[in-house]
XYZ file of C-alpha atoms in Angstrom:
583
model
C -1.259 0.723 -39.718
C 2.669 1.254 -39.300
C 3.182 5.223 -38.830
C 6.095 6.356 -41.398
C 9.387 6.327 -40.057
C 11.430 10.033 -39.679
C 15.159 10.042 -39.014
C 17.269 10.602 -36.481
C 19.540 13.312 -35.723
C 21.592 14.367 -32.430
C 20.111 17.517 -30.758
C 23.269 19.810 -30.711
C 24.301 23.895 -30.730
C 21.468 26.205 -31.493
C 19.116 23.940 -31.361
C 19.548 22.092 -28.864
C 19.283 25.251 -26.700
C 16.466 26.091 -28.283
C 14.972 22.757 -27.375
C 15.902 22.741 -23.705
C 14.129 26.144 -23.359
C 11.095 25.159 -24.902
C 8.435 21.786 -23.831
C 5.544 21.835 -21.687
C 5.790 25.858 -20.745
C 5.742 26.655 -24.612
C 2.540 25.544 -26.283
C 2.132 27.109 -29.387
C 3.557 29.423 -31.769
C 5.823 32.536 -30.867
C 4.800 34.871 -33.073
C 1.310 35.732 -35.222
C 0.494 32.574 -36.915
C -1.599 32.124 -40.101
C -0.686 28.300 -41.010
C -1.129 24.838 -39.297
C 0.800 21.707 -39.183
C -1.032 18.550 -38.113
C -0.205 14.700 -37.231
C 0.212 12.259 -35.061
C 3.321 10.275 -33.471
C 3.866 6.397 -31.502
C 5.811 4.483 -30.365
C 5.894 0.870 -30.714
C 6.392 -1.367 -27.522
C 8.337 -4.524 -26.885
C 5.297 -6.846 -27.880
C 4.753 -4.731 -31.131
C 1.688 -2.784 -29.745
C 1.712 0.487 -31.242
C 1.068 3.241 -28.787
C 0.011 7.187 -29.316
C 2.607 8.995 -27.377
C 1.934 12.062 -25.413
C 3.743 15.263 -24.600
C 6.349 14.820 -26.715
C 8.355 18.116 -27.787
C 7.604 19.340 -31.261
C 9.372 21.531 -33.164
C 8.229 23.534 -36.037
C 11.510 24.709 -38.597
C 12.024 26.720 -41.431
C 14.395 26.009 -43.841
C 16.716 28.204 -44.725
C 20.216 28.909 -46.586
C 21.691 31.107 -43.800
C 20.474 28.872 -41.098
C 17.197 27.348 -39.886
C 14.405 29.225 -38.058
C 12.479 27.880 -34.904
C 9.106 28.649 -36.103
C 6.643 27.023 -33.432
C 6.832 24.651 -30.647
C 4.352 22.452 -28.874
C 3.991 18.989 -27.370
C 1.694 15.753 -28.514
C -1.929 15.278 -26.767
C -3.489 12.480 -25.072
C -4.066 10.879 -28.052
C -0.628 11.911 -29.329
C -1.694 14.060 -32.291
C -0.401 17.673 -32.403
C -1.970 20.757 -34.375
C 0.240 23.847 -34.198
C -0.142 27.119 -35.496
C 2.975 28.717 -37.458
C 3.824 32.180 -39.497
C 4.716 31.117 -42.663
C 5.941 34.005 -43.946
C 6.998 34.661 -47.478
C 11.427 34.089 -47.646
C 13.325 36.786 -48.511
C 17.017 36.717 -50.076
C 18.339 34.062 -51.075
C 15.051 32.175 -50.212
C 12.066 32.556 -51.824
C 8.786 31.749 -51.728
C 6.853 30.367 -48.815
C 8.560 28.659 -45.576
C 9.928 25.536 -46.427
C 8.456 23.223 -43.372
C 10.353 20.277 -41.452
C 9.431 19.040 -38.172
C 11.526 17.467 -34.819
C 9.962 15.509 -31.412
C 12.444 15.180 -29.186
C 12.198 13.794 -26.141
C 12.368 16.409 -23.874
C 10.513 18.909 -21.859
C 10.256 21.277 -18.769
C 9.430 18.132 -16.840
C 11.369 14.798 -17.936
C 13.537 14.274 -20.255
C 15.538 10.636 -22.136
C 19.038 11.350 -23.269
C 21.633 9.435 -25.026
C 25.196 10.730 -24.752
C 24.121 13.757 -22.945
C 21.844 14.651 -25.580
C 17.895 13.978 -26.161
C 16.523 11.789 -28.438
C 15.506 13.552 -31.879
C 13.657 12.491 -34.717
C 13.399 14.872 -37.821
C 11.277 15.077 -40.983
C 11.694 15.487 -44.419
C 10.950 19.269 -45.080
C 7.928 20.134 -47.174
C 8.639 23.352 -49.323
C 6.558 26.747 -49.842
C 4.319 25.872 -47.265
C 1.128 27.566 -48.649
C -0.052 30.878 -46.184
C -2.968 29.567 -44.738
C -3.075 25.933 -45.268
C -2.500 22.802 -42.779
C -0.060 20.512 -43.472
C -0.889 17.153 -42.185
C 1.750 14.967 -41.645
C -0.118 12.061 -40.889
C 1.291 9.214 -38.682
C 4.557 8.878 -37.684
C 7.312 7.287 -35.501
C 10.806 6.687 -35.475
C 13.143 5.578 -38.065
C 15.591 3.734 -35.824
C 13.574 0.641 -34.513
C 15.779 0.462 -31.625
C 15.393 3.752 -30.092
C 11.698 2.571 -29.739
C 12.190 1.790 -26.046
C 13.692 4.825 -25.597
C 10.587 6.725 -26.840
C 8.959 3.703 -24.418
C 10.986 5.100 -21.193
C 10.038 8.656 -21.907
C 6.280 7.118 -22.179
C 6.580 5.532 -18.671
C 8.181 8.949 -16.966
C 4.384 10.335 -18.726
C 2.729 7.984 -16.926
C 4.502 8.902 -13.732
C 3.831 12.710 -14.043
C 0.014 12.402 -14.824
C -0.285 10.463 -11.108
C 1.596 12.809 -9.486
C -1.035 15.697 -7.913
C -0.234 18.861 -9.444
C -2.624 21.121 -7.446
C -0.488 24.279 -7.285
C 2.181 24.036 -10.081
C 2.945 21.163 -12.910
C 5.717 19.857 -11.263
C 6.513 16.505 -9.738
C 6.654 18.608 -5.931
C 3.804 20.685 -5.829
C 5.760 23.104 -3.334
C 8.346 24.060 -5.687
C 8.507 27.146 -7.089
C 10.598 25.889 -10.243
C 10.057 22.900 -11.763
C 13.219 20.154 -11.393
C 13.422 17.921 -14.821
C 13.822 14.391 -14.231
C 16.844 13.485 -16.568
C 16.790 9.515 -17.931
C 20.074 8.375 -19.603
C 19.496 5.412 -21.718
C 21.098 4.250 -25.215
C 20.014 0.671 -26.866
C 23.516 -0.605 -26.085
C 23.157 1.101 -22.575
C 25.018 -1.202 -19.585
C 24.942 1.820 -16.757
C 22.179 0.494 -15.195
C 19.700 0.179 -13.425
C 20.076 2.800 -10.693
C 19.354 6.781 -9.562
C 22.011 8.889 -8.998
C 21.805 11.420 -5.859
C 24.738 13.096 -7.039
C 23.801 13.676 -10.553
C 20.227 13.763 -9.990
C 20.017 11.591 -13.092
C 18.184 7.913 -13.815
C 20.483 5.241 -15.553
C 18.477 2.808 -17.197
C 20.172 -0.153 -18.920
C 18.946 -0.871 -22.487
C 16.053 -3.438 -21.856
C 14.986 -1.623 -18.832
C 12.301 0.285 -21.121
C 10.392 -3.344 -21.659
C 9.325 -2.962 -18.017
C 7.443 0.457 -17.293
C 7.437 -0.830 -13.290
C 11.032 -0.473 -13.576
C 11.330 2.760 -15.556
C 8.979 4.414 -12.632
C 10.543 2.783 -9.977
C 13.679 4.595 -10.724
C 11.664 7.895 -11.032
C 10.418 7.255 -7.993
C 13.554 7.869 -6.468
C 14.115 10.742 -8.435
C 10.461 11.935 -7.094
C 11.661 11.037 -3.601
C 14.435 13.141 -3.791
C 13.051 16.162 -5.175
C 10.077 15.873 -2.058
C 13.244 15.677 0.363
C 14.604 18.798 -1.397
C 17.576 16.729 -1.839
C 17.894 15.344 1.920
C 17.473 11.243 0.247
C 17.611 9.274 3.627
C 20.724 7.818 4.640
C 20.002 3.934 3.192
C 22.797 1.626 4.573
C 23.164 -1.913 3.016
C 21.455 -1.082 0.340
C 24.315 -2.371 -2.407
C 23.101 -4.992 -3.166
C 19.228 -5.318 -2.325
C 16.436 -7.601 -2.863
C 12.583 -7.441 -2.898
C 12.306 -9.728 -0.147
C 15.447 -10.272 1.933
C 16.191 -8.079 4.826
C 18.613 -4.738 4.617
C 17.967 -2.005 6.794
C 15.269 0.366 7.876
C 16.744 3.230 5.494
C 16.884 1.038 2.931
C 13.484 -0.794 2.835
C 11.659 2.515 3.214
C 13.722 4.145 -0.125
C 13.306 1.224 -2.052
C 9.728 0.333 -0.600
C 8.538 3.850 -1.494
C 9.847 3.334 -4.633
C 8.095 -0.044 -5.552
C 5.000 1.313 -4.079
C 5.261 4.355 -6.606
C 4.939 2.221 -9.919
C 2.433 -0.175 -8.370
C -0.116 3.357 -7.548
C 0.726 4.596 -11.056
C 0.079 1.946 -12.842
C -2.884 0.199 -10.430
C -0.989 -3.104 -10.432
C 0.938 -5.044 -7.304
C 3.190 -6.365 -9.235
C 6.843 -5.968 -9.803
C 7.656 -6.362 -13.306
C 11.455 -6.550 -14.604
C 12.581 -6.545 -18.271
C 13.133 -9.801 -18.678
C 9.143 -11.209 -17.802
C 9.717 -12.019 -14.271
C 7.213 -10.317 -12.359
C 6.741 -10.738 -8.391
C 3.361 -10.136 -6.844
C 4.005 -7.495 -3.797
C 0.697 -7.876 -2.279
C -0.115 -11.542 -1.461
C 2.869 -11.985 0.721
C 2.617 -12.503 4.469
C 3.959 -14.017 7.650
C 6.077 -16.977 7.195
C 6.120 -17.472 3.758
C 10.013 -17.114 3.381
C 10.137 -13.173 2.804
C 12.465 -11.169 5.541
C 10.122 -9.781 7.618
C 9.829 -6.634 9.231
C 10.381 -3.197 8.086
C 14.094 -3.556 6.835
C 12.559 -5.518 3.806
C 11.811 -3.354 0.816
C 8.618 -5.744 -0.078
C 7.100 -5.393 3.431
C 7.195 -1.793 2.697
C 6.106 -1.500 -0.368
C 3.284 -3.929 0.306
C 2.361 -2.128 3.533
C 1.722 0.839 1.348
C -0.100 -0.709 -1.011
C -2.455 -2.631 1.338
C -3.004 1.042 2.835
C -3.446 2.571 -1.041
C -5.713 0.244 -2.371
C -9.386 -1.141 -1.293
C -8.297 -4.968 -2.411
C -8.105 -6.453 1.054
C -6.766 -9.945 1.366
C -6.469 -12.225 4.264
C -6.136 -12.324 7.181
C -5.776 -8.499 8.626
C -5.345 -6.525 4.902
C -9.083 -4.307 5.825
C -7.728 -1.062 4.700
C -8.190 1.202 2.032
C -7.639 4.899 1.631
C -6.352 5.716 -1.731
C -3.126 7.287 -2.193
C -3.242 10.866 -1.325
C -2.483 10.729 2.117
C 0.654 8.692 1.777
C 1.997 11.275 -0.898
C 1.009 14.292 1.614
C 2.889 12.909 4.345
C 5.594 12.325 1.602
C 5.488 15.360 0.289
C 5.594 17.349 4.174
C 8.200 15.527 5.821
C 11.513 13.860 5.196
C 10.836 10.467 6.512
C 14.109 8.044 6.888
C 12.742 5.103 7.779
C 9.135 3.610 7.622
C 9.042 4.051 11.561
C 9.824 7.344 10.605
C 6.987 7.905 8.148
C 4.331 5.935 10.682
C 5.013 8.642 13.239
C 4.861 11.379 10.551
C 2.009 10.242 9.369
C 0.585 9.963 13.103
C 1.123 13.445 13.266
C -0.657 14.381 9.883
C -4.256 12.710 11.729
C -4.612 10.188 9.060
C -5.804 6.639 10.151
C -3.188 4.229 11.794
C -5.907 2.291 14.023
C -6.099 -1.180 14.485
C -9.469 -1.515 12.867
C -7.630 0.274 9.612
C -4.067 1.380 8.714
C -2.140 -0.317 11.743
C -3.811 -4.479 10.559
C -3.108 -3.806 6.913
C 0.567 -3.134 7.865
C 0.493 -5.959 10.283
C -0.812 -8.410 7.145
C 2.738 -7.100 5.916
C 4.761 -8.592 8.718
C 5.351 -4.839 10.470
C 3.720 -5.055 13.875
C 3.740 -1.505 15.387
C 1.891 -2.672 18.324
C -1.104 -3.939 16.371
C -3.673 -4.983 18.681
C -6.517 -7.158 16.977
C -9.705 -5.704 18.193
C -12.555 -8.227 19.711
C -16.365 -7.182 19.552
C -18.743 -9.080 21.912
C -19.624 -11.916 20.564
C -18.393 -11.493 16.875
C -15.648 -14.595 16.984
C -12.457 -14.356 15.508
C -11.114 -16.861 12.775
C -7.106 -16.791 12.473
C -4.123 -18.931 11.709
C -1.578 -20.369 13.657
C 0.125 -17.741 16.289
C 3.568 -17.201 14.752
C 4.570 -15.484 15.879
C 2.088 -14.577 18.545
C -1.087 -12.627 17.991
C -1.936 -10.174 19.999
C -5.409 -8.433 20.599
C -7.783 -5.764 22.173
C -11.011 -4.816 23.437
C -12.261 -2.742 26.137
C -15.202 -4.136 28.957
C -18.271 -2.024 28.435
C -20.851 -3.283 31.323
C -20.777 -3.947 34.627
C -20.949 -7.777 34.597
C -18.581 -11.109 33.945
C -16.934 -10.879 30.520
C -14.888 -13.466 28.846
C -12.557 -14.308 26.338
C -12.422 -17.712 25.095
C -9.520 -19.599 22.779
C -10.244 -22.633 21.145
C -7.528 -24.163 18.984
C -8.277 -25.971 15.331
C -5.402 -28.306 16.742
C -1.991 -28.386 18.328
C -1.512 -26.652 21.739
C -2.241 -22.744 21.932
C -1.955 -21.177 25.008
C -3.923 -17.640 26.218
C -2.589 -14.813 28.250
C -3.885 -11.674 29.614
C -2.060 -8.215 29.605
C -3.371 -4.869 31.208
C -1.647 -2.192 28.487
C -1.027 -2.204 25.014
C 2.496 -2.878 25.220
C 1.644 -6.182 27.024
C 4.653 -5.524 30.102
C 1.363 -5.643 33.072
C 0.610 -9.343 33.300
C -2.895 -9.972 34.305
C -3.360 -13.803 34.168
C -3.461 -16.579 31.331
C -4.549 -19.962 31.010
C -2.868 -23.161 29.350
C -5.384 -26.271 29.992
C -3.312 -28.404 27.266
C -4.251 -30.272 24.577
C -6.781 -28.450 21.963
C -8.813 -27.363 25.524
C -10.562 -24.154 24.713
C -8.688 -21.426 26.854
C -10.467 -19.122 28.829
C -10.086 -15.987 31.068
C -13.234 -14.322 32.681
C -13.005 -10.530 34.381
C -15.079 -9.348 37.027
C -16.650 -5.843 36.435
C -18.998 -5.976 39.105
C -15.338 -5.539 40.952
C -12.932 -4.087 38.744
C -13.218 -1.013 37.273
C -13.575 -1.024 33.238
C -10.978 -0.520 31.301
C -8.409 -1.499 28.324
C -7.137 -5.420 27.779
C -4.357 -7.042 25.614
C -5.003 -10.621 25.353
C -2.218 -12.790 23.609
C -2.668 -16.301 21.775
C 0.946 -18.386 21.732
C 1.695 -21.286 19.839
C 3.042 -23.662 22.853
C 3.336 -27.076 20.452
C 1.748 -28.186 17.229
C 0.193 -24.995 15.830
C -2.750 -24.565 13.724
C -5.548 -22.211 13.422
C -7.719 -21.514 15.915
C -11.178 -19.097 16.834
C -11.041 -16.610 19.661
C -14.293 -14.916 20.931
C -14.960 -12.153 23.765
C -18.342 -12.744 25.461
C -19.110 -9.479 27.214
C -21.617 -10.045 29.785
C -25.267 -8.039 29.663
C -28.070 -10.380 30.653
C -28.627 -12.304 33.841
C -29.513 -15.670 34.582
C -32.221 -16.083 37.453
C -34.194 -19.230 38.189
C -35.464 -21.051 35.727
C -34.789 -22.143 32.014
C -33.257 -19.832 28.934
C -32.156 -20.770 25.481
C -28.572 -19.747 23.913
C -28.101 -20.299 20.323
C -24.354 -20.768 19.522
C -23.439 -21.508 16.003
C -20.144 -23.182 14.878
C -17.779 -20.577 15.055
C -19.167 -19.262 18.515
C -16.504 -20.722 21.505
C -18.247 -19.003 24.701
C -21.579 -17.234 26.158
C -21.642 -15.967 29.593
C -23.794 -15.063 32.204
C -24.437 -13.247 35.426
C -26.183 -15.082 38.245
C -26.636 -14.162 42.063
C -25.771 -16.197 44.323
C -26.220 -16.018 48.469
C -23.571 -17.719 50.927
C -24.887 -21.131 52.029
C -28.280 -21.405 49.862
C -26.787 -24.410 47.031
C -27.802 -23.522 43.700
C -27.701 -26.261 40.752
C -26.989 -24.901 37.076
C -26.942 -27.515 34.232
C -26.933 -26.981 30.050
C -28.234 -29.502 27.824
C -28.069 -29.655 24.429
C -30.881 -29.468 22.075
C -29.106 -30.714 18.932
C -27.026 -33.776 17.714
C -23.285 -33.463 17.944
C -23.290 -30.105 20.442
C -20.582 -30.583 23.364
C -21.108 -28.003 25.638
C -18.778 -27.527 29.111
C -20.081 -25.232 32.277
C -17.995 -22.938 34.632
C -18.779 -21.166 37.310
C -16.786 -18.176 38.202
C -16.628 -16.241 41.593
C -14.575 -13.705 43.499
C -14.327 -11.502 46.387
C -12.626 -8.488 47.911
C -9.032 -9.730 46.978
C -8.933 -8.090 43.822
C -6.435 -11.098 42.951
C -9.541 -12.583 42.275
C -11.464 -10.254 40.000
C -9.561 -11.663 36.911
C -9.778 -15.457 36.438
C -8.559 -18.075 34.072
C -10.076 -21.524 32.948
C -8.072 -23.434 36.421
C -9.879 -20.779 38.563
C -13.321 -21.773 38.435
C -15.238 -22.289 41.628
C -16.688 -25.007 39.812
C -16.747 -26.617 36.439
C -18.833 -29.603 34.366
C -16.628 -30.830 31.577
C -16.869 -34.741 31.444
C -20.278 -35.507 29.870
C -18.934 -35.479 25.852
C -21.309 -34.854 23.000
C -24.768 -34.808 23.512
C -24.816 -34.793 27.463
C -26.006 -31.970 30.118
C -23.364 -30.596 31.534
C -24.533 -30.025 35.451
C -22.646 -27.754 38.798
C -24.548 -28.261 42.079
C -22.309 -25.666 44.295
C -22.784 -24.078 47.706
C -21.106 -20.541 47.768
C -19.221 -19.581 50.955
C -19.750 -16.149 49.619
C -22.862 -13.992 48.961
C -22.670 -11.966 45.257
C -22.591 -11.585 41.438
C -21.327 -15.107 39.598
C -20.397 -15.488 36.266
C -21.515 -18.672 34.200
C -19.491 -19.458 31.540
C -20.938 -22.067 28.700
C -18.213 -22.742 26.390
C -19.285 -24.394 22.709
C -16.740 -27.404 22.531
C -18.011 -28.725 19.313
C -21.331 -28.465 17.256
C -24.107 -25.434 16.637
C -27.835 -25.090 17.765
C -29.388 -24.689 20.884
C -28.570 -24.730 24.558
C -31.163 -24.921 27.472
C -29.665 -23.330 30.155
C -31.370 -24.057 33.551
C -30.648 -22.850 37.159
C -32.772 -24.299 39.757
């Protein structure tokens, strides 16, 4: 049912005062009450779906010859009803009788606030006369009279849904730490061109007149506004910022201000996308590298998606595996000025909440901002990813004193491996390019070298394509004799430790057990040079490779050297079982 219209008046003199004094810190009447006024008010939306409207101001008046008296005032509920308490005393001279009873919501309070001219929206009743002592008046439903200040009472709703987000742990203001509450001023008239934009110097929001049809856009705004008042006023410097774009490049300063403020909407209202007045809507979240976005964190939508992918427990493909909820980005928001995202990585650093690789770090790598992300490989738990571009970069640590390996093997197109010895991949350890869509491999030798960190790198040298990458630490010997190793399709390399004396020939073959397996053999050695501890695919002592799909794969080799060997099967195509025989 339509709620009865009221009309509209301009807040002005007396009571306007009175009005900005009163909101959220006055609930209730101001002096003994005895008599009750009752309703409900809404708003109706730019589809036509009526809404219950809360906190709204309302006014309780008296009527009177000599000049009106502020009786009561309180704001809507939840469910946008209101139920205040009023004297109504009997009038004296030149009134008489009971208080005669009109009512104003204006769209105001301690916290927010949507003006017009200066001056908040108001919305007055008809007044109902000799209210009876004791008695509740129940208005009933109602709304506003002037069908296009609707999406003005529709921006004040959206600044409602931005303050019941915001933690208020301490205080009910947007920044918890203050010790008095900053109002977060909206200018907006249904004509309105002075838009869409936050002033820093005025503290104010300028909304345009359709902004109100998008609620994303109404919060974003406030978000700056929020921003500011967490800075104390210190807004980072955001250069090439006028104009901007979701997803072209500006600056660092920029894409963190406007990032923060698309991420701010998409927390409130549980929803990735960017919505403008007009329809158009852009999904923040799905976005990654090289589909046409800048990239990087001088592009607003890397930011804001990075935030989100750190906010929410929706992980996409391929590194998104993140979730913490918002609280800790709003903490580090709320404790330090951050200019830049950079800024707000190290900040948040500092703070101890989680920027590994395995968490924080991957999902803002999904977003094209690589702050030395380093992929991390498990033994034998292969890794499926797209084509390296740019380059992907990875980590894991060698845990046992035997051969280890890690193993690329390319979907198609040419992809190259390389080995680092630190994270910021300037120690070059060794790397291996066979050609082709040859798996890639490079095997370390921890009987020799110490354990420790590696960085390995997958490039893109022609063709691209996806590809699997697996780390095969070493635990388990192979002595004379026959063993089984089961590698399924997405497995690219087992390895082995066997001894070997100087002079004494050894022969080491793997067969395969089921139809369309393609296995290859290496046999990896070293000595005391410890140029030698770290070897790629070209560095085998020996190697079986020819036999295709189906064959056994076989090394007869005399070492010149006694010690620890590693054997390296690598799964070229197919799944099953290998028989793996040294004799």
């Amino acid at each position: 049912q339509t709620p009865k219209s009221v009309g509209v008046q301009s807040v002005t003199g007396e009571a306007q005062a009175e009005a900005r004094a009163k909101g959220l810190k006055v609930i209730g009447p101001q002096a003994p009450c005895d008599t009750r006024v009752a309703g409900n008010w809404s708003f109706q939306d730019q589809n036509g779906t009526w809404h219950n409207q809360m906190n709204m101001q309302v006014q309780v008046w008296d009527d009177d010859v000599f000049g009106d008296s502020l009786l009561a005032t309180g704001v809507t509920d939840g469910a946008g009803n209101y139920d205040i308490c009023f004297d109504s005393k009997v009038e004296g001279f030149p009134d008489s009788g009971n208080a005669d009873i009109y009512l104003r919501f204006i769209t105001s309070n301690s916290l927010w606030r949507v003006q017009r001219g200066g001056n908040p929206l108001m919305f007055q009743t008809g007044t109902t006369n000799d209210v009876p002592t004791g008695s509740i008046l129940n208005l009933g439903s109602l709304t506003a009279g002037d069908g296009a200040l609707q999406r003005g009472l529709h921006a004040y709703d959206s600044a409602n849904d931005a303050w019941l987000w915001v933690p208020k742990p301490n205080n009910l203001c947007w920044d918890q730490d203050d010790a008095s509450c900053r109002q977060v001023v909206i200018n907006w008239a249904p004509d309105s061109t002075d838009g869409t934009y936050y002033d820093l110097g005025g503290n104010q929001v300028h909304l345009a007149a359709d902004d109100p049809n998008a609620p994303t856009t109404v919060v974003h705004e406030i978000g700056h506004a929020v921003m500011d008042d967490l800075y104390n006023d210190s807004f980072p410097a955001a250069p090439n910022c006028n104009p901007h774009s979701v997803t072209g490049a500006s600056s660092a300063g920029c894409a963190w201000t406007e990032g923060w403020a698309e991420w701010f909407p998409a927390t409130v209202y549980n929803d990735p996308f960017f919505r403008w007045p007009n329809g158009a809507s852009l999904n923040l979240e799905n976005a990654s590298w090289g589909n046409g976005w800048g990239e990087g964190d001088t592009t607003e939508g890397r930011v804001a998606a990075a935030l989100i992918d750190i906010t929410d427990s929706a992980n996409e493909a391929t590194w998104d595996r993140y979730g913490e909820g918002p609280w800790n980005i709003w903490t580090t928001s709320r404790q330090h000025n951050s200019t830049t995202f950079a800024n707000f990585w190290s900040h948040r650093t500092a703070d101890g909440f989680n920027v590994a690789d395995s968490g924080a770090r991957a999902s803002v790598y999904q977003n094209t901002i690589d702050y030395q992300f380093r992929d991390p490989l498990g033994s034998y738990a292969p890794l499926t990813r797209p084509t390296p571009t740019p380059p992907h970069n990875f980590g894991y640590s060698t845990t046992s004193i035997y051969w280890s390996v890690v193993a690329l093997k390319p979907n198609s197109g040419d992809l190259d491996l390389q080995l680092y010895d630190d994270r910021p991949q300037g120690a070059y350890l060794s790397g291996s390019a066979a050609g082709g869509t040859a798996i890639d491999f490079v095997a370390i030798d921890s009987n020799r070298r110490a354990l420790g960190d590696y960085y390995p790198r997958v490039t893109n040298w022609s063709g691209g394509g996806g590809y699997r990458l697996e780390l095969a630490q070493g635990t388990t010997v192979l002595n004379a004799g026959s063993s089984t190793i089961t590698m399924g399709t997405n497995n690219v390399v087992t390895v082995r430790d066997t001894y070997l004396t100087a002079g004494v020939p050894v022969t080491i073959s793997v067969a395969s057990t089921n139809a369309g397996q393609d296995a290859e053999l290496f046999l990896m050695g070293s000595d005391a040079n410890s140029a030698t501890w770290i070897r790629p695919r070209s560095g085998a002592v020996a190697a079986a490779t020819g036999g295709g799909v189906g064959a056994t794969e076989t090394i007869v080799y005399t070492p010149t050297l006694s010690g620890w060997y590693g054997v390296v099967v690598i799964n070229k195509a197919g799944s099953g079982n290998y028989t793996l025989t040294r004799s």
